[in-house]
Coordinates of C-alpha atoms in Angstrom, one line a residue:
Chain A
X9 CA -18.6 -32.4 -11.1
X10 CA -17.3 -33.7 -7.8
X11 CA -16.2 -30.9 -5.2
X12 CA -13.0 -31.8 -4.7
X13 CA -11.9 -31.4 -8.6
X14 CA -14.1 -28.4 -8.5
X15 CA -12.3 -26.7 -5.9
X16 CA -9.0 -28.0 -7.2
X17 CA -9.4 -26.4 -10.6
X18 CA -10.6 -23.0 -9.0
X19 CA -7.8 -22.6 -6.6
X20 CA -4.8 -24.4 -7.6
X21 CA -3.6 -21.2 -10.5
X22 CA -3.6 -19.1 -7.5
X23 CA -2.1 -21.1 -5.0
X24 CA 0.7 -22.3 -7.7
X25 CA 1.2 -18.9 -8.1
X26 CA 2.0 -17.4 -5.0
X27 CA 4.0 -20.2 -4.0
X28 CA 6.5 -19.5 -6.8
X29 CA 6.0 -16.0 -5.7
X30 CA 5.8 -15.6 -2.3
X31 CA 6.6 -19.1 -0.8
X32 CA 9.7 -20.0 -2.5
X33 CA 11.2 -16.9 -2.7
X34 CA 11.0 -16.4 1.1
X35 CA 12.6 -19.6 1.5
X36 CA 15.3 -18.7 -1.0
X37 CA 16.2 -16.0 0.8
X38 CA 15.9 -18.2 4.3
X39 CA 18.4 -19.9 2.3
X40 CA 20.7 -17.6 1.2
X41 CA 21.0 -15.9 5.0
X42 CA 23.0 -19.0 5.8
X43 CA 25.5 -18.4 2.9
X44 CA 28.7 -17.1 3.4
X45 CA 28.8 -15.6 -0.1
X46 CA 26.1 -15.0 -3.2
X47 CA 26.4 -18.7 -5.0
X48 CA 27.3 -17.5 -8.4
X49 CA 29.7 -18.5 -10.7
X50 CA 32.3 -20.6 -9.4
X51 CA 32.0 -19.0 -5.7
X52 CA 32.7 -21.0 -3.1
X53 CA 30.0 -21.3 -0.7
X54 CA 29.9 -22.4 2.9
X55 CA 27.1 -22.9 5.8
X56 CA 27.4 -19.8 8.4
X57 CA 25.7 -18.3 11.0
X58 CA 27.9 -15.2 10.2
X59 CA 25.0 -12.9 8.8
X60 CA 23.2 -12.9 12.0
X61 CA 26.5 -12.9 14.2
X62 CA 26.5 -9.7 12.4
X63 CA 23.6 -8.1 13.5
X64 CA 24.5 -9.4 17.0
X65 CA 28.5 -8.2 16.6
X66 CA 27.7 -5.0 15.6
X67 CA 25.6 -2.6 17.4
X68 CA 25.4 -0.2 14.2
X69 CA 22.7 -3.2 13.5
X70 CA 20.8 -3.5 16.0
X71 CA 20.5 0.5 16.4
X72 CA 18.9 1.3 13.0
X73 CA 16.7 -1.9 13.7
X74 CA 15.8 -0.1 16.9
X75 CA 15.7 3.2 15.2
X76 CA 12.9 1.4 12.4
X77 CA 10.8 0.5 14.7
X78 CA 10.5 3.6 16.4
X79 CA 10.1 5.2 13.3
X80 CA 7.2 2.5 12.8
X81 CA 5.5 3.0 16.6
X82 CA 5.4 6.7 16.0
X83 CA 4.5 7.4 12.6
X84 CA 1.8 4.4 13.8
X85 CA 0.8 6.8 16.8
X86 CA 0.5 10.0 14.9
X87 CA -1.9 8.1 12.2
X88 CA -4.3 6.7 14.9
X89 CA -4.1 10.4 16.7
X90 CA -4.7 12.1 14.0
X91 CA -7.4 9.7 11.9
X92 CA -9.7 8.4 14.9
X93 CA -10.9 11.1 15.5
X94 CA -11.6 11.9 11.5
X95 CA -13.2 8.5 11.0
X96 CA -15.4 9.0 14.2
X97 CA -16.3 12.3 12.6
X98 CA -17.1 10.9 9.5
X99 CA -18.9 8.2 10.6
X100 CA -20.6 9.9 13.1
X101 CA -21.9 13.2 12.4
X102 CA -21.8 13.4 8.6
X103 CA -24.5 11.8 6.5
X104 CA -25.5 10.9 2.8
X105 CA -23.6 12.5 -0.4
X106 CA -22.0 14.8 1.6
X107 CA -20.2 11.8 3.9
X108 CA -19.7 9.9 0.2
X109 CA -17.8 12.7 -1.1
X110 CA -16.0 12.9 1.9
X111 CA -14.8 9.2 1.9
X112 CA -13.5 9.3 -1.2
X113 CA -12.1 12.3 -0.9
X114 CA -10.1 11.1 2.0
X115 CA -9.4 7.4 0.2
X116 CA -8.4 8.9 -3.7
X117 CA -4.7 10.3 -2.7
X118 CA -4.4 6.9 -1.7
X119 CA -4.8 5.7 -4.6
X120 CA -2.4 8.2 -5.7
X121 CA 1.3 6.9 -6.1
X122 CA 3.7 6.7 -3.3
X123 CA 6.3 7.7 -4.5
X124 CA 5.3 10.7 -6.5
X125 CA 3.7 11.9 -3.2
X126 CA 6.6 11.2 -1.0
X127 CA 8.9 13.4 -4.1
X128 CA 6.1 16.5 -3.6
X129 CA 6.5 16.8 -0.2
X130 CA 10.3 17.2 -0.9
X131 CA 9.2 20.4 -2.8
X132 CA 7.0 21.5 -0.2
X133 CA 9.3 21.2 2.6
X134 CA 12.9 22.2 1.1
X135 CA 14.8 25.1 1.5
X136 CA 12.5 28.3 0.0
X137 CA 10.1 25.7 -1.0
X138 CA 6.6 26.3 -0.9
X139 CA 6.1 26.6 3.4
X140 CA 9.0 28.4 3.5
X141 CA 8.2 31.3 1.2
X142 CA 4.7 31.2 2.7
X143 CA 5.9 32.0 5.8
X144 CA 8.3 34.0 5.2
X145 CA 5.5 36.2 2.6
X146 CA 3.0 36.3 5.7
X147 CA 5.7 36.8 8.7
X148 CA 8.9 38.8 6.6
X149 CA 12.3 38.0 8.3
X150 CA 11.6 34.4 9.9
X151 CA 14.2 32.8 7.9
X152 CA 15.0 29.2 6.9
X153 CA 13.1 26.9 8.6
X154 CA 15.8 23.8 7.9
X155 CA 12.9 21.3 7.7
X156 CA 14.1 19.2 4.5
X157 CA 16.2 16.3 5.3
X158 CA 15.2 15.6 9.1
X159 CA 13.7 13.0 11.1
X160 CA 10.7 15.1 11.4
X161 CA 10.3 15.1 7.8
X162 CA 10.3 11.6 7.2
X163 CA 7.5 11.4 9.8
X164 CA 5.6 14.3 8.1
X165 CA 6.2 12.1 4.9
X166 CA 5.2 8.7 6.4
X167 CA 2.4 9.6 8.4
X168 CA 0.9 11.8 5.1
X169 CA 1.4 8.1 3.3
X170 CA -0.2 6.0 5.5
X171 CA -3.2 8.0 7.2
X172 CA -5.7 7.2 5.0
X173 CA -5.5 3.3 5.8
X174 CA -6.1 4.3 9.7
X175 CA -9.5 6.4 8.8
X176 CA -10.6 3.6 6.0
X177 CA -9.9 0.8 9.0
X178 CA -11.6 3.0 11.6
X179 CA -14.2 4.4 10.1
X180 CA -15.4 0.6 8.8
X181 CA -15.5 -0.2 12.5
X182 CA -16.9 3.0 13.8
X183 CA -20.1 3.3 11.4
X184 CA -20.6 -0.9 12.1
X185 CA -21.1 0.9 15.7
X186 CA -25.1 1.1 16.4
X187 CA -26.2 4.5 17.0
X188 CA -29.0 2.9 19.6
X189 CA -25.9 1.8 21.7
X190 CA -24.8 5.1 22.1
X191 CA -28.1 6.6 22.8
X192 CA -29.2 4.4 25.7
X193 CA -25.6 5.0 27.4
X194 CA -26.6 8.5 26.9
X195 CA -30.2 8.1 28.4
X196 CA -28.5 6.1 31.4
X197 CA -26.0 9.3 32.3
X198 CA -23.2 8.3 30.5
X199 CA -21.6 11.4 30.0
X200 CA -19.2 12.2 26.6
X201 CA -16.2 10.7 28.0
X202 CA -17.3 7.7 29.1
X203 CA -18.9 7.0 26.1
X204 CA -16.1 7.6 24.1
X205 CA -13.6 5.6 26.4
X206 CA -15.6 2.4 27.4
X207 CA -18.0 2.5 24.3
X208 CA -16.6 3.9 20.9
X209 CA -12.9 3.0 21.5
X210 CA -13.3 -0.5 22.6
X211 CA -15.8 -1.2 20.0
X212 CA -13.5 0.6 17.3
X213 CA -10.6 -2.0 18.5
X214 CA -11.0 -4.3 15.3
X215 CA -10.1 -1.3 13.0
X216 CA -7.6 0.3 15.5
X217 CA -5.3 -2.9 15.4
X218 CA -5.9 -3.6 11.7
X219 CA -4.6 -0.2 10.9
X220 CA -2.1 -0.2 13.0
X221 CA -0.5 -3.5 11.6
X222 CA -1.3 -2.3 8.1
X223 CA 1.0 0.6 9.0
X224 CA 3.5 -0.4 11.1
X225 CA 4.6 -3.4 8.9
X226 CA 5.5 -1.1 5.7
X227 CA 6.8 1.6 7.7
X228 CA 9.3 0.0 9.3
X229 CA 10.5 -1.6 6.1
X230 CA 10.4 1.6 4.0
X231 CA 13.3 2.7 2.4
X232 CA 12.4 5.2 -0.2
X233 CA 10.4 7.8 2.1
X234 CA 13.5 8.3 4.3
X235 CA 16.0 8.0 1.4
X236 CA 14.1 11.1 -0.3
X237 CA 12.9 13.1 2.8
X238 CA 15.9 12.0 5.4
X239 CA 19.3 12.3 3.1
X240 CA 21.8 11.7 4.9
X241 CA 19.4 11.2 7.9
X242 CA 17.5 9.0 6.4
X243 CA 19.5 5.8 7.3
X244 CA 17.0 3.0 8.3
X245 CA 17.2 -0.7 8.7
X246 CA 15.3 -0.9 5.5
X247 CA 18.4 1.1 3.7
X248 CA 20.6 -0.6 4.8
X249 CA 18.9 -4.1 3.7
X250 CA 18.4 -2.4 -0.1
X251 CA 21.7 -1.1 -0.1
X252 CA 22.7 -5.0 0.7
X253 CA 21.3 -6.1 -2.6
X254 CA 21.4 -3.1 -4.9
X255 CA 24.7 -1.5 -3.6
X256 CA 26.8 -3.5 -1.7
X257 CA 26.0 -7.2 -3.6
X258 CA 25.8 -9.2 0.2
X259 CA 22.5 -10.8 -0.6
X260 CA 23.4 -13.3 2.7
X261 CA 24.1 -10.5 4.6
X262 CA 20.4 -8.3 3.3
X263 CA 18.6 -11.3 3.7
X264 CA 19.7 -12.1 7.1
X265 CA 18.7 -8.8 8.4
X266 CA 14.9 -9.2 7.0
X267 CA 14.6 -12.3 8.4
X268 CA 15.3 -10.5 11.6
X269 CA 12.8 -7.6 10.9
X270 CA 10.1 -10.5 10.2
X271 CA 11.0 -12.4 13.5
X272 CA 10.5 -9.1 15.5
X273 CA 7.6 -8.0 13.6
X274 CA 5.6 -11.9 14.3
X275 CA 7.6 -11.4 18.1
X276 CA 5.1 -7.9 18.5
X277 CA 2.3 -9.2 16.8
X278 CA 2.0 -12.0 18.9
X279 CA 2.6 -10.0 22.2
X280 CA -0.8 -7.8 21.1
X281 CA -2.8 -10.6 19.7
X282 CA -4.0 -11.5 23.6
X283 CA -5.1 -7.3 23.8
X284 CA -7.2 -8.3 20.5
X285 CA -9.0 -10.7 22.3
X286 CA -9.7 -9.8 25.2
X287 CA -11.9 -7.3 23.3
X288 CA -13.5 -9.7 20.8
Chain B
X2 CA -25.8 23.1 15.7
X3 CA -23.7 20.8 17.9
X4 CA -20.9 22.5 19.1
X5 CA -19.3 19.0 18.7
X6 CA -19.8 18.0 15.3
X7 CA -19.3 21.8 14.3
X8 CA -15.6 20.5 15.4
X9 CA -15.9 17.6 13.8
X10 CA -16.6 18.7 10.4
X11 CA -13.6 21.9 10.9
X12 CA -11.5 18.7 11.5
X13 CA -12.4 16.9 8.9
X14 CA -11.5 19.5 6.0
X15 CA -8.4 20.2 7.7
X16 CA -7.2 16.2 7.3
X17 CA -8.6 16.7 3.6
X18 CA -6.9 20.2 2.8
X19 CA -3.4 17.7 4.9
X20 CA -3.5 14.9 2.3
X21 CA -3.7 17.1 -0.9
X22 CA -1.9 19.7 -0.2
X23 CA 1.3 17.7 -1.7
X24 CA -0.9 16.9 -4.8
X25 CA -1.6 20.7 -5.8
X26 CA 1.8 21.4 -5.0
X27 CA 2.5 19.2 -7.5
X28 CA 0.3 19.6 -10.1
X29 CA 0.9 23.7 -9.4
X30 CA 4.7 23.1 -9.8
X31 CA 4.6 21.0 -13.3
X32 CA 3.0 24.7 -14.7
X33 CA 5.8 26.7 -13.4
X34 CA 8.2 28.0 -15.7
X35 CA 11.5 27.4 -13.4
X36 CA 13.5 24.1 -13.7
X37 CA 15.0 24.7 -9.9
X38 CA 11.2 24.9 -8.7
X39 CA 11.7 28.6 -8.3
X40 CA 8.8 30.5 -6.4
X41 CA 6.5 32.7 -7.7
X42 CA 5.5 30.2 -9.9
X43 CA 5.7 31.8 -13.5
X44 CA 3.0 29.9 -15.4
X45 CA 4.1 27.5 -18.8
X46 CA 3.7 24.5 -20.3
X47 CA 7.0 23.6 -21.2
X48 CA 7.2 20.9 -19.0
X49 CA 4.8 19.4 -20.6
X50 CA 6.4 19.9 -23.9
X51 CA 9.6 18.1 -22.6
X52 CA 7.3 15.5 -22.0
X53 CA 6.4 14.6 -25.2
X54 CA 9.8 14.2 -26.4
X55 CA 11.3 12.5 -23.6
X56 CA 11.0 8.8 -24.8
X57 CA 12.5 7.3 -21.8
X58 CA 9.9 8.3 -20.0
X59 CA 7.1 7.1 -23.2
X60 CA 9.0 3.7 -22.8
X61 CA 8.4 3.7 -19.3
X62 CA 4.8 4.3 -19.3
X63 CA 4.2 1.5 -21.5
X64 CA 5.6 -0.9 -19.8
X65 CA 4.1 0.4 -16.9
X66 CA 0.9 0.1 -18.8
X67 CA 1.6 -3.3 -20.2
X68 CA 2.4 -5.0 -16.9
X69 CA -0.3 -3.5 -15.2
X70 CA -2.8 -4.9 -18.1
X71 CA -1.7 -8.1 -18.3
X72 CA -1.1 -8.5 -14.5
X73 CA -4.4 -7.2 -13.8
X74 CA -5.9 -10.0 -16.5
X75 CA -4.2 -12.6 -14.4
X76 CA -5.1 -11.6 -11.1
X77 CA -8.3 -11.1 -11.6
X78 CA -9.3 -14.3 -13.4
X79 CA -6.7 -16.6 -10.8
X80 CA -8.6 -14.4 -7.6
X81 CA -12.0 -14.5 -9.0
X82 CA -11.9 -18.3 -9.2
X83 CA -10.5 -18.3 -5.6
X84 CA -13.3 -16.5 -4.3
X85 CA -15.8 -18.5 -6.0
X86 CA -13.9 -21.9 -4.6
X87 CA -14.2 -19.8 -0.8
X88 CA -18.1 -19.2 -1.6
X89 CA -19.2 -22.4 -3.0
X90 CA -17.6 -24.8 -1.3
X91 CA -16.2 -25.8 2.7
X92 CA -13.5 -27.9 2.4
X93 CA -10.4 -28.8 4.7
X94 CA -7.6 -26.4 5.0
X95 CA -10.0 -23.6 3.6
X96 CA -9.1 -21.7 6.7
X97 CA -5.4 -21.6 6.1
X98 CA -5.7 -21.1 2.6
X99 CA -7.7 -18.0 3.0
X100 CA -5.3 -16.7 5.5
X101 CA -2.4 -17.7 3.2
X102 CA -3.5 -14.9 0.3
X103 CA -2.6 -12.5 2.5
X104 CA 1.2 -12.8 3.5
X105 CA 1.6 -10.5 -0.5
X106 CA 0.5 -7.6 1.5
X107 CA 1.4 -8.3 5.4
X108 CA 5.1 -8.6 4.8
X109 CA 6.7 -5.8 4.0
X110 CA 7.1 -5.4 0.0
X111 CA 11.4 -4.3 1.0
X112 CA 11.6 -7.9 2.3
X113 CA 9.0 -9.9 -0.7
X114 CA 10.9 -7.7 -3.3
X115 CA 14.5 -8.6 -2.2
X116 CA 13.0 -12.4 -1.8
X117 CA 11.7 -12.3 -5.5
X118 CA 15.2 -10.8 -6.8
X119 CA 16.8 -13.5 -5.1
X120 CA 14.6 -16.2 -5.9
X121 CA 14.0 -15.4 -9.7
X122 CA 17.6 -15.1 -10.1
X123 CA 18.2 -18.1 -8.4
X124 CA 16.1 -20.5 -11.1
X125 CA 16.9 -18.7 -14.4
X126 CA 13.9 -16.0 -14.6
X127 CA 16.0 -12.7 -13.9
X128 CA 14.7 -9.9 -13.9
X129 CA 12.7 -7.6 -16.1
X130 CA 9.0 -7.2 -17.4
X131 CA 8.0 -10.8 -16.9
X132 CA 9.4 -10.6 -13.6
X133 CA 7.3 -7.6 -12.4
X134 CA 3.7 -9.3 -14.0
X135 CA 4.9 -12.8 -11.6
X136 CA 4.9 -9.7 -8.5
X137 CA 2.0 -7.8 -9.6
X138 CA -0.4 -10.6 -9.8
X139 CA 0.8 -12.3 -6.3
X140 CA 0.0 -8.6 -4.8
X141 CA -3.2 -7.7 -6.5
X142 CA -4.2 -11.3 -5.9
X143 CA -5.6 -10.3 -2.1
X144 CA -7.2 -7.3 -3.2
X145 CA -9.3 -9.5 -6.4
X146 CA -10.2 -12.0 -3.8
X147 CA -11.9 -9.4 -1.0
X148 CA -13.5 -7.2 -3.4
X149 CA -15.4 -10.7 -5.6
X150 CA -15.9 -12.3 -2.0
X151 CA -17.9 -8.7 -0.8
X152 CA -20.1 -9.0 -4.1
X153 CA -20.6 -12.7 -3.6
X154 CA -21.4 -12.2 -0.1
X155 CA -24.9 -10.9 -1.6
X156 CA -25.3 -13.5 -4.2
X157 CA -28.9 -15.7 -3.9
X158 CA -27.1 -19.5 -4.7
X159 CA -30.4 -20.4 -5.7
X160 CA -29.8 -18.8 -9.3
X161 CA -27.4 -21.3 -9.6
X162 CA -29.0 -24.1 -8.5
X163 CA -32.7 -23.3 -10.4
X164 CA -30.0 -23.2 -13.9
X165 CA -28.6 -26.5 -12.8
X166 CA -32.1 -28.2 -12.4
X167 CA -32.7 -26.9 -15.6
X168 CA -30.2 -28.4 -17.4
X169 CA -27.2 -26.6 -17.1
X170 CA -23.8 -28.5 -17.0
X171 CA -21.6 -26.9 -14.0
X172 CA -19.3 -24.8 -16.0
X173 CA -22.5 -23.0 -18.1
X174 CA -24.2 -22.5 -14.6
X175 CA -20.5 -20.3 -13.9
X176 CA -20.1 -18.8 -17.1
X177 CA -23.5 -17.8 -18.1
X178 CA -25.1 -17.4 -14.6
X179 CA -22.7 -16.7 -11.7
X180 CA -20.2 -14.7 -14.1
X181 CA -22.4 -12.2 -15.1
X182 CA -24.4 -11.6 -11.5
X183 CA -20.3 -10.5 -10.5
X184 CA -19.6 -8.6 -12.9
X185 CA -19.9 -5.2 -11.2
X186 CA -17.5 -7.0 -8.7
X187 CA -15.2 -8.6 -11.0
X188 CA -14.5 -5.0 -12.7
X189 CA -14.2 -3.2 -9.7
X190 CA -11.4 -5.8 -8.4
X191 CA -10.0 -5.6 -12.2
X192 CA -9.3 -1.8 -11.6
X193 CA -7.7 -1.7 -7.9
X194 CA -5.5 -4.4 -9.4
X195 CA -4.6 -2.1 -12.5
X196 CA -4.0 1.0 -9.7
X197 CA -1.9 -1.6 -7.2
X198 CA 0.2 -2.5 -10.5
X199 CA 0.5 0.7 -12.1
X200 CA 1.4 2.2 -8.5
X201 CA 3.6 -0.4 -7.3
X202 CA 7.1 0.6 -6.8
X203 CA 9.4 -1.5 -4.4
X204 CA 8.7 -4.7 -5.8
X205 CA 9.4 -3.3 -9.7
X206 CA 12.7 -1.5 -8.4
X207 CA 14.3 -4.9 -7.6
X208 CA 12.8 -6.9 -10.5
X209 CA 13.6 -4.0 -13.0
X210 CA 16.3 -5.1 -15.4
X211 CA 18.6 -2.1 -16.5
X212 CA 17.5 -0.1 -19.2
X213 CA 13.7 -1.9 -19.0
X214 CA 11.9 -0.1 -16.4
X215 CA 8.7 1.3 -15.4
X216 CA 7.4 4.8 -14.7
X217 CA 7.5 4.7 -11.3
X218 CA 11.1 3.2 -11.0
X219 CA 12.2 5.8 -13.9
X220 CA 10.5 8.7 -11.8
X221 CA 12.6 7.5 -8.5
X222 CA 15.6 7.3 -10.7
X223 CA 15.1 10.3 -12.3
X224 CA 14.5 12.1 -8.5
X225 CA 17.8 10.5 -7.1
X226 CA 19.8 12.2 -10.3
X227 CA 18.5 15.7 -9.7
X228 CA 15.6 16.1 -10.9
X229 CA 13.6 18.5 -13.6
X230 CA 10.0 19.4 -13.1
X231 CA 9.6 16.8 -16.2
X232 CA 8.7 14.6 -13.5
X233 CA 6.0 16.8 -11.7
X234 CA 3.9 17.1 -15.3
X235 CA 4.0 13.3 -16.1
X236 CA 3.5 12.6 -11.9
X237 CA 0.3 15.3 -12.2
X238 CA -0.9 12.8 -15.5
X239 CA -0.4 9.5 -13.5
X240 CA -2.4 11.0 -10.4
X241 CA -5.1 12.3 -12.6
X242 CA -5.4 8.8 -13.7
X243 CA -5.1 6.8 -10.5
X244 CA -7.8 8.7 -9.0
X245 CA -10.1 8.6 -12.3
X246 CA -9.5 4.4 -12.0
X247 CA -10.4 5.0 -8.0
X248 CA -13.8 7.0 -9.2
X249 CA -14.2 4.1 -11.5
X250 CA -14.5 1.7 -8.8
X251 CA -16.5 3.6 -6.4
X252 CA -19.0 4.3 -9.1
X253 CA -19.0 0.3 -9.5
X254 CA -18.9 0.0 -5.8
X255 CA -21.8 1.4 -5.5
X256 CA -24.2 1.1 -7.9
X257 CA -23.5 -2.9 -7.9
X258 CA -22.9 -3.5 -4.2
X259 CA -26.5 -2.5 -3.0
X260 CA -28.9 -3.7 -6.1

């Protein structure tokens, strides 16, 4: 059989497919974010740049879209704070079944949904939920602690989501690390700092960046974590763009504002994609 | 022993205890005996009772099941293919095309969701069951394709070409030789797409038509109408079995990454 027909057969399903899925969709919506109004029925539809004079117009817009992303760059932060270290750990000073169990111990509630996880945390953190009547059993007389529906929460919630892909990203690049590197810096004075800074972190870049997009990206188009955990402070770009085509019915309008999101996401993206190779 | 990895390890069970202490609150709270989630637990098994006579959430389930069967048929056969194609053969464009399986899980699923609602509603195919399988497959699709490619990636091609000089036509040499060697691959990628469907939530929420949902989308309903601990006893079953499917694929991982 010639290549090209071999190749053909083997990739086109999966090509057709995701362009029906991914690919024209996406330029539906591209589409639609030009509309004045949902072309149904016997609507009448015009060409406008309205939708994004919006976003520009109003600064409610560009405040939650402001307020996304610095939900994204922090939950983000706390993930790589928190799980570098815990891949390093794991990949580093742990070995054979107990390291195994480990891993998967640290990948399964990832496995585990979402949303179910996002709903228990509500139970935990509510008024005389579970922290609160610890506390309050071990230290009588501290009171409500008024954790449920703040921005803290939705952090807590986000960053509880989303850790495990920092360790799994860090912890592939950490072990790739080999241990003879680290021993001759050793056995040439490097002392435990500079190891870490101008050895281990530099080498762990790879996983460090891959986690970090893998988490900032859903974050800061998440809409269910801060409707559950934030209430009524739970009001994020990505709430607003659901409301848009669940609530409100102004698909132009919802699809305008995630073309934005995407443009600002590809914008940072490119700005860090000289950082990743200067490392390489 | 180290005073450092001493630390270390301290650390590490600490992040562990972190990422399941929502999980046993969970599974302790479907045994308590309060609907408003009232502390000390009281241990029963009502909820669980409610369960099996709440047929919403049975109707749920098995569409939940359904679509993630049939997506996870789809994916896997349409991916596995790919990452033969990727393995085999170096064409042009094979660089772009490998990058371009991965915008299902780069963009964020709000923004691919709303795009598929529009999209499918646009052309005729609406919403509902069908619509979710068309989203499941496009998202499992990456996963399928890195999981075959890291089995492949220890594949001898001479097997292949010692059955071809042999006799065999091009499609036996894939069905009865390279299929088989995959296998351990091919399942593993078959169950993280079954998890990714039966987890996946945003993208079923906007493809859901009313009254045909699945149990995710019927749990967040259920949450955002006040809730009843209902939710915590089926949530408990559906973790069980994610993390059963994940063991699964470890076990599969394992003994047929490194033979």
């Amino acid at each position: 059989m010639k290549q090209r027909e071999a190749v053909l057969s083997l990739i086109s399903p999966a090509y057709l497919w995701l362009t029906l899925t991914i690919l024209l969709p996406l330029s539906a919506m591209l589409y639609y974010s030009f509309l004045s109004d949902v072309p149904i029925g016997n609507r009448e539809v015009s060409w406008t740049l309205e939708n994004y004079g919006t976003f520009f117009e109003k600064a409610f817009y560009s405040e939650l879209m402001l307020r996304s992303f610095k939900l994204g760059a922090e939950v983000t932060a706390f993930c790589l704070l928190l799980g570098f270290p815990c891949a390093l750990a794991l990949a580093k000073s742990i070995r054979g079944r107990t390291k195994e169990a480990l891993f998967l111990l640290i990948i399964l509630p990832f496995w585990s949904n979402a949303l179910v996880r996002i709903f228990s945390w509500t139970m935990v953190l509510r008024g005389n939920g579970i922290l609160e009547y610890s506390i309050n059993w071990f230290l009588p007389g501290t009171g409500p602690l008024g954790l449920m529906f703040t921005y803290p929460a939705i952090l807590l919630g986000l960053v509880h989501s989303y850790l495990p892909y920092m360790i799994l990203t860090c912890y592939i690049s950490i072990d790739a690390i080999d241990n003879q590197l680290l021993e001759a810096a050793r056995s040439l004075g490097a002392g435990k700092l500079t190891i870490f800074f101008r050895l281990i972190v530099p080498l762990a870049l790879p996983g460090i960046v891959a986690g970090s997009v893998l988490i900032f990206i859903p974050v800061i188009g998440s809409f269910m974590e801060p409707r559950l955990l934030g209430g009524r402070n739970g009001t994020f770009i990505g709430t607003i763009i659901e409301d848009q085509f669940t609530a409100v019915f102004n698909w132009p309008l919802g699809a305008a504002l995630s073309f934005i999101m995407m443009g600002l996401v590809l914008l940072i993206l490119l700005g860090f994609s000289p950082l990743v190779r200067h490392f390489k | 022993m180290n005073f450092l990895k001493w630390i270390g390890r301290t650390y590490l069970i600490c992040i562990v205890l972190f990422l399941y202490v929502p999980i046993l609150v969970m599974v302790a709270l479907s045994f308590n005996e309060s609907q408003l989630y009232r502390l000390p637990i009281e241990w029963s098994i009502r909820w669980y009772e409610a369960l099996a006579n709440n047929s919403k959430l049975h109707s749920a389930t098995v569409n939940s099941l359904a679509v993630a069967f049939l997506s996870t048929c789809l994916s896997t056969l349409m991916g596995t293919a790919v990452a033969l194609a990727f393995y085999r053969y170096d064409f042009r464009g094979k660089r772009l095309l490998q990058i371009l399986i991965f915008p299902p899980i780069t963009i964020p699923w709000l923004i691919i969701g709303t795009a598929m609602l529009v999209f499918f509603f646009w052309v005729g195919i609406g919403r509902g069951l069908h619509a979710m399988v068309l989203g499941h497959v496009a998202l499992s699709l990456p996963y399928v394709v890195i999981v075959v490619s890291a089995r492949l990636k220890s594949f001898d091609s001479t097997l292949e070409d010692a059955a071809r000089s042999l006799g065999a036509s091009y499609w036996q040499t894939t069905l009865w030789v390279t299929v088989p060697w995959l296998m351990p691959g091919i399942i593993a990628a078959a169950l993280f797409a079954f998890a990714v469907s039966l987890d996946q939530f945003v993208i079923s929420y906007f493809l859901a038509a009313p009254g045909v949902t699945t149990l995710p989308v019927e749990i967040y309903t259920a949450i955002r109408k006040g809730f009843t601990p209902e939710i915590n006893a089926i949530s408990t079953l559906v973790i069980l079995l994610s993390m059963l499917l994940l063991v699964g694929v470890s076990r599969l991982y394992r003994f047929g990454g490194r033979d």
